[in-house]
Tab-separated table of C-alpha atoms and ligand atoms in Angstrom:
chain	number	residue	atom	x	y	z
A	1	UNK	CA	81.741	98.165	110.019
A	2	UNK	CA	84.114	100.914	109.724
A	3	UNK	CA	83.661	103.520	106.595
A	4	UNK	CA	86.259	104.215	104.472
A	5	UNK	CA	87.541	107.792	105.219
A	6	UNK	CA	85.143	107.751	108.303
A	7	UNK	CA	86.891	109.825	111.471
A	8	UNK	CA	87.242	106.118	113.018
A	9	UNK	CA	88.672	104.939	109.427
A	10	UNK	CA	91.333	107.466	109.703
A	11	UNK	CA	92.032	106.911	113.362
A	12	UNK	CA	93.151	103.721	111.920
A	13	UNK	CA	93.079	101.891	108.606
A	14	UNK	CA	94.778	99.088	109.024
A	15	UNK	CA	91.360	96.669	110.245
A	16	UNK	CA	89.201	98.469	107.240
A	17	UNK	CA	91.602	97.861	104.625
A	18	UNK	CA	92.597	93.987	105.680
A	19	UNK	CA	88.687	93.487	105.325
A	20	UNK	CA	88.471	95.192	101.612
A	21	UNK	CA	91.914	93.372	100.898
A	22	UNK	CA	89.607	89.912	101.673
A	23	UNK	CA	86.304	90.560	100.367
A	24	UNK	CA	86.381	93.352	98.086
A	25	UNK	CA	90.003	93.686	96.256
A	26	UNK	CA	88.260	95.929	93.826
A	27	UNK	CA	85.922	98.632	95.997
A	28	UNK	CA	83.758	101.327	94.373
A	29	UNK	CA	83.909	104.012	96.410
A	30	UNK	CA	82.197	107.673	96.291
A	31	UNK	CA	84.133	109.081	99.234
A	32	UNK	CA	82.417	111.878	101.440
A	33	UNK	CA	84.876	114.568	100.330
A	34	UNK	CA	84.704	114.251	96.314
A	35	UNK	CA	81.069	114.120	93.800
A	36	UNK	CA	82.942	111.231	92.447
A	37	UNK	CA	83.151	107.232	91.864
A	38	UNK	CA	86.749	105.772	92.273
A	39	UNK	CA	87.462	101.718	92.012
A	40	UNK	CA	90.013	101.292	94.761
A	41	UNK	CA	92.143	98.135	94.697
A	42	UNK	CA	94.067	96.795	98.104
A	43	UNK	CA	96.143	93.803	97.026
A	44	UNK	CA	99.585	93.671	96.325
A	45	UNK	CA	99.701	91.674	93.057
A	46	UNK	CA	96.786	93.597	91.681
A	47	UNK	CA	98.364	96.625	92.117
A	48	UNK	CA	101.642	95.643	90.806
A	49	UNK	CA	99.927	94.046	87.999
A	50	UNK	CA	98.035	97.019	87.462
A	51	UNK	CA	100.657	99.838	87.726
A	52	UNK	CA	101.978	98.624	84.604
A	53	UNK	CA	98.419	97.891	82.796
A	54	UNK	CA	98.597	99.835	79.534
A	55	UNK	CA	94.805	99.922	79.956
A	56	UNK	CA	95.399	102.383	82.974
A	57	UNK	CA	96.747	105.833	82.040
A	58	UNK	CA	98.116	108.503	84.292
A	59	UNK	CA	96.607	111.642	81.836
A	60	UNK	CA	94.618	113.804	83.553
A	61	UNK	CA	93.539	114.668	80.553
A	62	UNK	CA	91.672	111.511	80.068
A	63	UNK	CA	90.032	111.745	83.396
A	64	UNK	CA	85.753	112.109	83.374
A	65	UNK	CA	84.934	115.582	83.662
A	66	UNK	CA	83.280	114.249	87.253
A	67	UNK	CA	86.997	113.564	88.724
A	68	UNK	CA	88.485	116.961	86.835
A	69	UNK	CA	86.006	119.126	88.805
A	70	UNK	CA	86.013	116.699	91.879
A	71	UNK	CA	89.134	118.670	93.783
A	72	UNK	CA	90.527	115.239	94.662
A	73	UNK	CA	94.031	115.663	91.659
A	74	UNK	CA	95.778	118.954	92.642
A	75	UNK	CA	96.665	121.458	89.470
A	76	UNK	CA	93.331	120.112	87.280
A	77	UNK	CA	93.519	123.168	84.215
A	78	UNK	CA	97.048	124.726	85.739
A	79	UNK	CA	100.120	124.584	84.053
A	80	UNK	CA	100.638	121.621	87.080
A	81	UNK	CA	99.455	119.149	84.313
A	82	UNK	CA	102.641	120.115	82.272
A	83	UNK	CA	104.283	117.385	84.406
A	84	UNK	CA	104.229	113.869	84.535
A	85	UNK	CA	100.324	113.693	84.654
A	86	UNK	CA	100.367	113.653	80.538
A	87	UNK	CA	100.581	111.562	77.575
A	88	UNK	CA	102.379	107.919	77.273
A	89	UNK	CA	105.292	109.613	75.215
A	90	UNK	CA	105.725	112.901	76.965
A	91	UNK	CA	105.460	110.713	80.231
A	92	UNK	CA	107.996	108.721	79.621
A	93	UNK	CA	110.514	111.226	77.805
A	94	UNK	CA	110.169	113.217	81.285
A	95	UNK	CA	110.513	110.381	83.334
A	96	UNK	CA	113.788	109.393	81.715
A	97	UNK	CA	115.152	112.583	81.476
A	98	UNK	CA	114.149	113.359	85.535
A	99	UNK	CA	115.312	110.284	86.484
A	100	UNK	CA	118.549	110.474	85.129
A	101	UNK	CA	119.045	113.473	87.798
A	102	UNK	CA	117.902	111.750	90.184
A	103	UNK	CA	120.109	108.243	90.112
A	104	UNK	CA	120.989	107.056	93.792
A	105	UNK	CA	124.578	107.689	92.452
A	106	UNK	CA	123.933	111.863	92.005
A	107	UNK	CA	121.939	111.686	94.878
A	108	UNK	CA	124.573	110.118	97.561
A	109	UNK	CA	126.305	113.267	96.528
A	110	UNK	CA	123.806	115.328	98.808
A	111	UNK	CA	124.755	113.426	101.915
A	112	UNK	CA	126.741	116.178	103.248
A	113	UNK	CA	123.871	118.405	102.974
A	114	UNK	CA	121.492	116.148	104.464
A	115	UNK	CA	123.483	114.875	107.323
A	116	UNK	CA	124.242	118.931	108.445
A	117	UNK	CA	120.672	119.487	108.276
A	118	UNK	CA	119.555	117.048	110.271
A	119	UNK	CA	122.604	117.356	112.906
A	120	UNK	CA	121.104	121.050	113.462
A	121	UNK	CA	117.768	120.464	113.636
A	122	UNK	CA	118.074	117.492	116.172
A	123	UNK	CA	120.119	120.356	117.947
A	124	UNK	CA	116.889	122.388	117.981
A	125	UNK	CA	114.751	119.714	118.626
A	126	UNK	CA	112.718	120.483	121.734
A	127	UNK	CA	110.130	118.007	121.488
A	128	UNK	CA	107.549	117.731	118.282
A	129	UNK	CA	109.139	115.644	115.323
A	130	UNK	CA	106.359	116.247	113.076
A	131	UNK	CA	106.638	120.119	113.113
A	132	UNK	CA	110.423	120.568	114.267
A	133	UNK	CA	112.125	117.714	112.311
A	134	UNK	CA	110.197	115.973	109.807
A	135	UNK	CA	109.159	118.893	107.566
A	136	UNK	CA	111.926	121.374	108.065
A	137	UNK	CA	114.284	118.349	106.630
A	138	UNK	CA	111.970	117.447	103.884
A	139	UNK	CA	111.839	121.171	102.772
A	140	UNK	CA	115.595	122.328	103.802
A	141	UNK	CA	116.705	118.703	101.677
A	142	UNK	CA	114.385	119.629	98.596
A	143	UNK	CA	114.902	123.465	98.973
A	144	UNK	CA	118.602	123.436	98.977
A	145	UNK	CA	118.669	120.326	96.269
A	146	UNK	CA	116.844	122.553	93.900
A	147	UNK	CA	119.558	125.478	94.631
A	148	UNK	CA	116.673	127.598	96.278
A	149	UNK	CA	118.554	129.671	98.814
A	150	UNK	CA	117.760	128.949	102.618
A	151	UNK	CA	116.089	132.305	103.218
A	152	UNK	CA	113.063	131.221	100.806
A	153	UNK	CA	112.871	127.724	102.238
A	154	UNK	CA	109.740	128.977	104.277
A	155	UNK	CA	107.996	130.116	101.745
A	156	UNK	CA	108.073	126.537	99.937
A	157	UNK	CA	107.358	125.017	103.088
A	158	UNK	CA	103.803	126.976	102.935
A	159	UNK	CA	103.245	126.618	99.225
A	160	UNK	CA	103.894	122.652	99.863
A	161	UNK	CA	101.708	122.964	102.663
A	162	UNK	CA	98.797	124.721	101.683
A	163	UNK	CA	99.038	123.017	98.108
A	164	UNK	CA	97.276	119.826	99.818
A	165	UNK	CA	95.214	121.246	101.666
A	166	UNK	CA	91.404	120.229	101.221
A	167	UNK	CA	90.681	123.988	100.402
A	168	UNK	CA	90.546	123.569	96.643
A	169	UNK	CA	91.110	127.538	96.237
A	170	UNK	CA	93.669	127.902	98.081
A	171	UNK	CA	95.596	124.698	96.975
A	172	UNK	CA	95.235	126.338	93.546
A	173	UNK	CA	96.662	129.720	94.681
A	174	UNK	CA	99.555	127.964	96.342
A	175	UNK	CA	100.680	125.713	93.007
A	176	UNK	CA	100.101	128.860	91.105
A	177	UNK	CA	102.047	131.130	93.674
A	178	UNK	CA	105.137	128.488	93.747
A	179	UNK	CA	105.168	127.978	90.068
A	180	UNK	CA	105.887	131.797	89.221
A	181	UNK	CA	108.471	131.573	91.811
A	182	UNK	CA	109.991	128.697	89.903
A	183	UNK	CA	109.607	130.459	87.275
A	184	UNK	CA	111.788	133.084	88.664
A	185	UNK	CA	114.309	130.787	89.732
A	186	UNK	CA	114.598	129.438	86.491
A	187	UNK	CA	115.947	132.982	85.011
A	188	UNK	CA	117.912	133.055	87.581
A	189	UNK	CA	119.941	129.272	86.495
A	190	UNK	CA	119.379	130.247	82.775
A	191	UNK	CA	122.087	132.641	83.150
A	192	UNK	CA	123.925	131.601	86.093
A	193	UNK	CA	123.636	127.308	86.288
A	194	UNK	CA	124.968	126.211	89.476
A	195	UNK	CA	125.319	122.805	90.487
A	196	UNK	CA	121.910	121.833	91.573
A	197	UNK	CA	118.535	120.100	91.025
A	198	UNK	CA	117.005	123.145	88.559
A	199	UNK	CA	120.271	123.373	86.237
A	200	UNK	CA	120.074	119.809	86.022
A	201	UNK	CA	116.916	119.499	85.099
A	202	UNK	CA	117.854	122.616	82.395
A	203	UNK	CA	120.309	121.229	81.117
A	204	UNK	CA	119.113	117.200	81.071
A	205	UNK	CA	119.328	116.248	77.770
A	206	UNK	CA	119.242	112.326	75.886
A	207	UNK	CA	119.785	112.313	71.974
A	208	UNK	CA	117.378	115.431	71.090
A	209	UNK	CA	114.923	115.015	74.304
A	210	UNK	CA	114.571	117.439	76.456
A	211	UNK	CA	112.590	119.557	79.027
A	212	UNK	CA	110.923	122.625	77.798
A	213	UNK	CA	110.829	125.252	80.263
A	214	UNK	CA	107.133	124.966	81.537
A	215	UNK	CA	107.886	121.145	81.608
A	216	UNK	CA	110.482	121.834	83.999
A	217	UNK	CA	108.471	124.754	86.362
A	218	UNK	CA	106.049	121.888	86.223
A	219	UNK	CA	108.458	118.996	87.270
A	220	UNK	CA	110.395	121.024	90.204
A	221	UNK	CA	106.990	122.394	91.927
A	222	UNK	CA	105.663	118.512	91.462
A	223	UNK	CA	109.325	117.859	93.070
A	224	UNK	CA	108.951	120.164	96.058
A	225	UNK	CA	105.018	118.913	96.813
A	226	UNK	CA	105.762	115.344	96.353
A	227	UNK	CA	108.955	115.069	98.787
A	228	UNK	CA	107.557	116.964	101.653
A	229	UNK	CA	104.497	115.571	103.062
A	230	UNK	CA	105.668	112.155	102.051
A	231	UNK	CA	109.178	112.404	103.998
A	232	UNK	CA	108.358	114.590	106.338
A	233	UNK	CA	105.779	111.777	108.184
A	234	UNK	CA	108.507	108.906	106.964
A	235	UNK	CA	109.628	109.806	110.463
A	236	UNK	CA	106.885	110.408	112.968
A	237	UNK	CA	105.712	106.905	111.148
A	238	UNK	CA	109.181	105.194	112.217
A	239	UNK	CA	109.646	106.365	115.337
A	240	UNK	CA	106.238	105.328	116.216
A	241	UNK	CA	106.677	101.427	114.755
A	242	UNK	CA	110.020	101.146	116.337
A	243	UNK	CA	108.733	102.112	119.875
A	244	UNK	CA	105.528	99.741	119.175
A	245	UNK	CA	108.048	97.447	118.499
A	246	UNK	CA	110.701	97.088	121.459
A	247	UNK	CA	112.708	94.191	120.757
A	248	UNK	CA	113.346	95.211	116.730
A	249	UNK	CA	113.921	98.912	118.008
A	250	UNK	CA	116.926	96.780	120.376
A	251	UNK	CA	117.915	95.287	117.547
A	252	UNK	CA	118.229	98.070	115.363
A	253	UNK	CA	120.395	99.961	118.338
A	254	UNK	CA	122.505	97.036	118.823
A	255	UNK	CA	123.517	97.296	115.047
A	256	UNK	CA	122.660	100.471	113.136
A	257	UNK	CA	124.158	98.789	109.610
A	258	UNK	CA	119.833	97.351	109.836
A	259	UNK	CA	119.554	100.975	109.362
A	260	UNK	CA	118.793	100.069	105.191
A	261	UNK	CA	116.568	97.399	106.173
A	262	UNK	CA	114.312	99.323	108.673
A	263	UNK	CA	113.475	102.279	106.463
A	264	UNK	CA	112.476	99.846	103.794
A	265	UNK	CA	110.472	97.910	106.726
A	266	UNK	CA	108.821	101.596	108.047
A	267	UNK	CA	108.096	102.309	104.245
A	268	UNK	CA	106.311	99.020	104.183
A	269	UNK	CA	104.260	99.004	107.558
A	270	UNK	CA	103.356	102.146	108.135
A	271	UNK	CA	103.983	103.859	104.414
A	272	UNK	CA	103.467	107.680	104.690
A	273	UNK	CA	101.024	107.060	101.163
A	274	UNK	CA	98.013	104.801	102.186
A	275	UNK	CA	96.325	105.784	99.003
A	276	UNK	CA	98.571	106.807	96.105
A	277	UNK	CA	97.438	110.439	95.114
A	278	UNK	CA	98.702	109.213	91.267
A	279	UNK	CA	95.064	108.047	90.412
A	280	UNK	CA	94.794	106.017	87.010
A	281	UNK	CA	91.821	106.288	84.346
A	282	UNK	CA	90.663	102.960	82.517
A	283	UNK	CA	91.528	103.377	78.517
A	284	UNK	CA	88.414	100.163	78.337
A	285	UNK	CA	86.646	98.183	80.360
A	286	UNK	CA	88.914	96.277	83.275
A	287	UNK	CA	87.642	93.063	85.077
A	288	UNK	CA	89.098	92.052	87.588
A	289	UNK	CA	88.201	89.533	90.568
A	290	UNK	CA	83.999	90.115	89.234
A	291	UNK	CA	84.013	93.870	89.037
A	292	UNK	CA	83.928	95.718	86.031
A	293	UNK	CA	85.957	98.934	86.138
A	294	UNK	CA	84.247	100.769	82.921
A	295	UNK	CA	85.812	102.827	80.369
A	296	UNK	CA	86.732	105.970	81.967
A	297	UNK	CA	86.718	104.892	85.308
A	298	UNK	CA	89.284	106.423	87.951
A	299	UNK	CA	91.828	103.656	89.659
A	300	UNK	CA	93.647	104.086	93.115
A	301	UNK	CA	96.014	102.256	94.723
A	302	UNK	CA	95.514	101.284	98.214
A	303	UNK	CA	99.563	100.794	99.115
A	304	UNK	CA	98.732	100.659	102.444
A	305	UNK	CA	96.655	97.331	102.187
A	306	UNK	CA	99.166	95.749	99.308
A	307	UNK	CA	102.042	96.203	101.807
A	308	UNK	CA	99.826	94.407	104.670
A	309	UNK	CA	98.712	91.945	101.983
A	310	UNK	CA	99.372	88.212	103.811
A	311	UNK	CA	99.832	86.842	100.348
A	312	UNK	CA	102.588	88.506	100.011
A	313	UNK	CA	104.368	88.521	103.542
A	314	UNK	CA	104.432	86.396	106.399
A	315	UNK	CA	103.301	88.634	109.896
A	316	UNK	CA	102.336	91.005	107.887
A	317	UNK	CA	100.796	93.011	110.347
A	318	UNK	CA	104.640	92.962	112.546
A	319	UNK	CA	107.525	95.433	112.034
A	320	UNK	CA	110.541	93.113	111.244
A	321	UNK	CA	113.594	94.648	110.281
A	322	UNK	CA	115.444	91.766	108.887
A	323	UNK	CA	112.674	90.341	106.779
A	324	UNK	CA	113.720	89.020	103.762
A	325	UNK	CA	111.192	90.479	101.665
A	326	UNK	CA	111.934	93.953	100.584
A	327	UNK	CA	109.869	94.648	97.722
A	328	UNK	CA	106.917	96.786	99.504
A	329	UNK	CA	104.654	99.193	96.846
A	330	UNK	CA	105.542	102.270	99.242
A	331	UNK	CA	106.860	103.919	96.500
A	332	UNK	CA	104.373	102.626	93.944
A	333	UNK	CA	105.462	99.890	91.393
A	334	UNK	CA	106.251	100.587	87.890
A	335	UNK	CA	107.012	103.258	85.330
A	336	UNK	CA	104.849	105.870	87.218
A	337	UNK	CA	107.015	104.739	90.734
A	338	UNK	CA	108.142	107.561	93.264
A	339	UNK	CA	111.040	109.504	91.308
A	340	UNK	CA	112.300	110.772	93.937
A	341	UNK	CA	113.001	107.160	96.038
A	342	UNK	CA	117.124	107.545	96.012
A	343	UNK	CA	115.995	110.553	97.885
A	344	UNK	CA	113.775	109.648	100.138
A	345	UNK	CA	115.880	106.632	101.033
A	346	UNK	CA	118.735	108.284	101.626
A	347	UNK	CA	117.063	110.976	104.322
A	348	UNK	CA	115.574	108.120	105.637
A	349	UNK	CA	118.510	106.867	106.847
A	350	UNK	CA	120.548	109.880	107.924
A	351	UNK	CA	117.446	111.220	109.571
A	352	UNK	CA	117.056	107.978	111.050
A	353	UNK	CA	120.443	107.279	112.217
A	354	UNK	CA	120.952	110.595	113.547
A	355	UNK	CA	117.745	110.383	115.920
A	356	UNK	CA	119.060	107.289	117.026
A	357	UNK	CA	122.731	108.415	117.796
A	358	UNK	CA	121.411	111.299	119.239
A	359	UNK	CA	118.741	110.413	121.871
A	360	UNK	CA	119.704	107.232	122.927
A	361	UNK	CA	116.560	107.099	125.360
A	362	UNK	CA	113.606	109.028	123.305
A	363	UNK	CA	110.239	107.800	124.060
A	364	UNK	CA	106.582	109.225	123.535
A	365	UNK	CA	105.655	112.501	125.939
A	366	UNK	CA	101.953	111.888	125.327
A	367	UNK	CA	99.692	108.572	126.289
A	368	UNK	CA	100.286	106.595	122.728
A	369	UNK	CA	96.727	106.460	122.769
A	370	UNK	CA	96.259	110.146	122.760
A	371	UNK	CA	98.458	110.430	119.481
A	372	UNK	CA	96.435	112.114	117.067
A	373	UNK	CA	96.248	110.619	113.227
A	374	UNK	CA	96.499	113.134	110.205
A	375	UNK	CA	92.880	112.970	108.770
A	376	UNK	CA	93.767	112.672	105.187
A	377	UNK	CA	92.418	110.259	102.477
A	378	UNK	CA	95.989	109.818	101.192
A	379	UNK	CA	98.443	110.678	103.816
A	380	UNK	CA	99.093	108.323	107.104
A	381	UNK	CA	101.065	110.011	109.936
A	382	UNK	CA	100.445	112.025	113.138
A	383	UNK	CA	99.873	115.771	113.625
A	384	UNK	CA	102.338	115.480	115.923
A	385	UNK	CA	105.037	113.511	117.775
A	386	UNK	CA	105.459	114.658	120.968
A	387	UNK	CA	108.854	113.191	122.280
A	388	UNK	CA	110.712	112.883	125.389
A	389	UNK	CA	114.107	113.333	124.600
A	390	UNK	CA	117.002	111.306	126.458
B	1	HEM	C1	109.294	108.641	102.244
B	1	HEM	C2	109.189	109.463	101.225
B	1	HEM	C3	108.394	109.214	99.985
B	1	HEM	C4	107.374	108.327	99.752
B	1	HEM	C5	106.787	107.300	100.700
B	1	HEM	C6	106.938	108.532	98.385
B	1	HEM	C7	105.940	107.797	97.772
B	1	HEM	C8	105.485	108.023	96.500
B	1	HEM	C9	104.390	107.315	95.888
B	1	HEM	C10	103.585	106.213	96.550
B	1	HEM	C11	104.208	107.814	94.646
B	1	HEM	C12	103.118	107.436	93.631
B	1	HEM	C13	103.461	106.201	92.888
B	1	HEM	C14	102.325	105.708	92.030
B	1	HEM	O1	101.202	106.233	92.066
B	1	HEM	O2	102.570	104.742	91.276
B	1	HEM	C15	105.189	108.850	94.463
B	1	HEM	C16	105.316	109.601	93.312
B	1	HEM	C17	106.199	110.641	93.192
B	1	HEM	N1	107.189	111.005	94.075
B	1	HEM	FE1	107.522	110.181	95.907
B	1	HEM	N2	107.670	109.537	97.834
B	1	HEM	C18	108.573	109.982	98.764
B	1	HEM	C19	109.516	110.966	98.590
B	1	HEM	C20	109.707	111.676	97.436
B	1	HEM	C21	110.757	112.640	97.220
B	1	HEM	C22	111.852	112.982	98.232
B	1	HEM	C23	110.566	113.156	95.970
B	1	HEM	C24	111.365	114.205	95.216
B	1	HEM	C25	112.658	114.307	95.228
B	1	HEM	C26	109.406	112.507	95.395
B	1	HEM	C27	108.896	112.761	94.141
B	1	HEM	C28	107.846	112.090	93.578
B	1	HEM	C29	107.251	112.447	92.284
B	1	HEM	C30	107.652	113.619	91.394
B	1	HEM	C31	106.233	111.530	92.046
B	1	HEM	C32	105.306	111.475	90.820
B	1	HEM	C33	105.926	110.564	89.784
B	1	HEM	C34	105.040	110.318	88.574
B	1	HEM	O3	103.861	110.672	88.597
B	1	HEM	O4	105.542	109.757	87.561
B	1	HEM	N3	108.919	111.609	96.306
B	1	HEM	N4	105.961	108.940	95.587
């Protein structure tokens, strides 16, 4: 039997979490990589059920001291925790306040931003779509959103990388390092607002809520980390489920309006987020299916099983682009759902599109077996995509 977050686990998931989705929905877990006890759930209606528990909160604050000195939440005792991570009410004002600059409507108005960016970087594509397409449009799309100029967007490419990296230190440096340059930035839109992401976020305002300044450092580095690892293996992930998948990879060809359909299918079968990194922490005791999550105890969402769950589609296990069920947990479910969704959506399907207008032909340049899986307890995608290009 397969361990959870074993080298063979990570190789691939899919058989270990289809047997925890059957026989234990609610797992305790002390993973190899944390001094720590987690209660990992894998079905879908548990986890939609749960994700809007009011016995589950999202404070870190709350957390045992075990998971605040475990290394597995990035930012414990930085000014990270200023964001989202807090109370109920400060939670919820922030998530209102973000999300109203972050409405599918304001984002459709970054199309012509995303669809240049990706037409010159499937220009420069030579082969790797991890490396040379995938994260240089996550970053370049969240960079330039924010109104960071181009010339820095390296620099938040290696904060965002090194941020979640296992190297505790270092991940701490990095959040630290990219908050002061937020920080910066944020003088800078004070006293010259421009139209983008950080003046919004300035400026957002409902009756007398608002975002204090650290709030907002807070939200925009939580911003940058949370949209590039995430979409930057949305499209390794689909290109690698549409070649598995022939005949809906035809289909999709034959009429690119399924474009919608198939991102929502990719974020379902092969999410980017096996485990959700947003880990919850029991206000009281929870029972649920004979196990007793205590008081204190630290939730996690296995996405990755809820989106296989056969309870809740039929094939689960098969990419279909025209299912009629839509409603995967890829982006979590409920009030503490990916803010950033519009976003990712919409990248999805330029980025998508694009690679498909472009290389009519592309195929893998490696033996699929030899494809190597990112070895990460949250994170599902490939270190790299070597294509053929035609
Ligand atoms: C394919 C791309 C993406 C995927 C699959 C994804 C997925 C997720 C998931 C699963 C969560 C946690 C939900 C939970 O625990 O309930 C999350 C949270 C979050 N996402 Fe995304 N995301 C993506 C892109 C983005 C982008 C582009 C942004 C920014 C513009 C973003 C910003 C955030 C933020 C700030 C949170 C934390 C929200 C909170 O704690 O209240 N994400 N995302």
């Amino acid at each position: 039997m397969t361990e959870i977050f074993s080298m063979e686990y990570y190789a691939d998931p899919f058989p270990t979490l289809a047997r925890l989705r059957e026989h234990e929905p609610v797992a305790r877990v002390s993973p190899p990589f944390a001094d720590v006890d987690l209660w990992l759930v894998s079905r879908y209606d548990d986890i939609r059920a749960l994700s809007t528990d009011r016995r589950l909160s999202v404070d870190t604050q709350l957390a045992s001291e075990r998971f605040r000195t475990s290394g597995l939440a990035m930012g414990i005792g930085t000014a990270w925790e200023k964001a989202f991570v807090v109370n109920p009410a400060d939670n919820v004002r922030q998530r209102r306040l973000v999300g109203a600059t972050l409405t599918p409507r304001i984002v459709e108005g970054w199309t012509a931003v995303i669809t240049e960016t990706v037409s010159t970087l499937l220009d420069n594509l030579d082969s790797d779509l991890v490396q040379e397409f995938g994260y240089p449009l996550a970053v370049t799309t969240i960079g330039t959103v924010l109104g960071i100029r181009q010339s820095d967007h390296e620099l938040l490419r290696g904060w965002a990388d090194t941020a979640t990296s296992p190297d505790r230190a270092a991940s701490t440096q990095a959040l630290t390092d990219a908050l002061a340059y937020i920080g910066e930035q944020i003088e800078i839109k004070r006293k010259r607002p421009a139209d983008d992401l950080l003046s919004l976020l300035l400026n957002a305002s409902d009756g007398d809520e608002r975002l204090d300044e650290e709030e907002v450092t807070a939200i925009a580095g939580n911003l940058l980390i949370a949209a590039t690892d995430t979409t930057a293996n949305f499209f390794p992930n689909a290109v690698v489920a549409l070649l598995d998948h022939p005949g809906q990879l035809a289909l999709l060809r034959e009429d690119p309006t399924l474009v919608d359909r198939a991102v929502e299918e990719v974020l379902r079968y092969s999410n980017p987020v096996v485990l959700s990194p947003g880990f919850r922490f029991a206000l009281e005791p929870i029972e649920l299916h004979g196990t007793v999550i205590p008081a204190g105890g630290t939730v996690g969402f296995f996405l990755a099983a809820a989106n296989r769950d056969p309870l809740a589609y039929d094939e689960p296990d098969a990419l279909r682009i025209t299912r009629a069920t839509t409603t995967h947990v890829g982006f979590g479910h409920g009030p503490n759902h990916c803010v950033g969704s519009a976003l990712a959506r919409l990248q999805g399907r330029i980025g998508l599109t694009g690679l498909l207008e472009r290389y009519p032909r592309f195929g893998i340049a490696i033996d699929r077996a030899e494809l190597r899986h990112r070895v990460s307890p949250f994170m599902y995608g490939f270190d790299r995509l070597p294509l053929i290009l035609g």
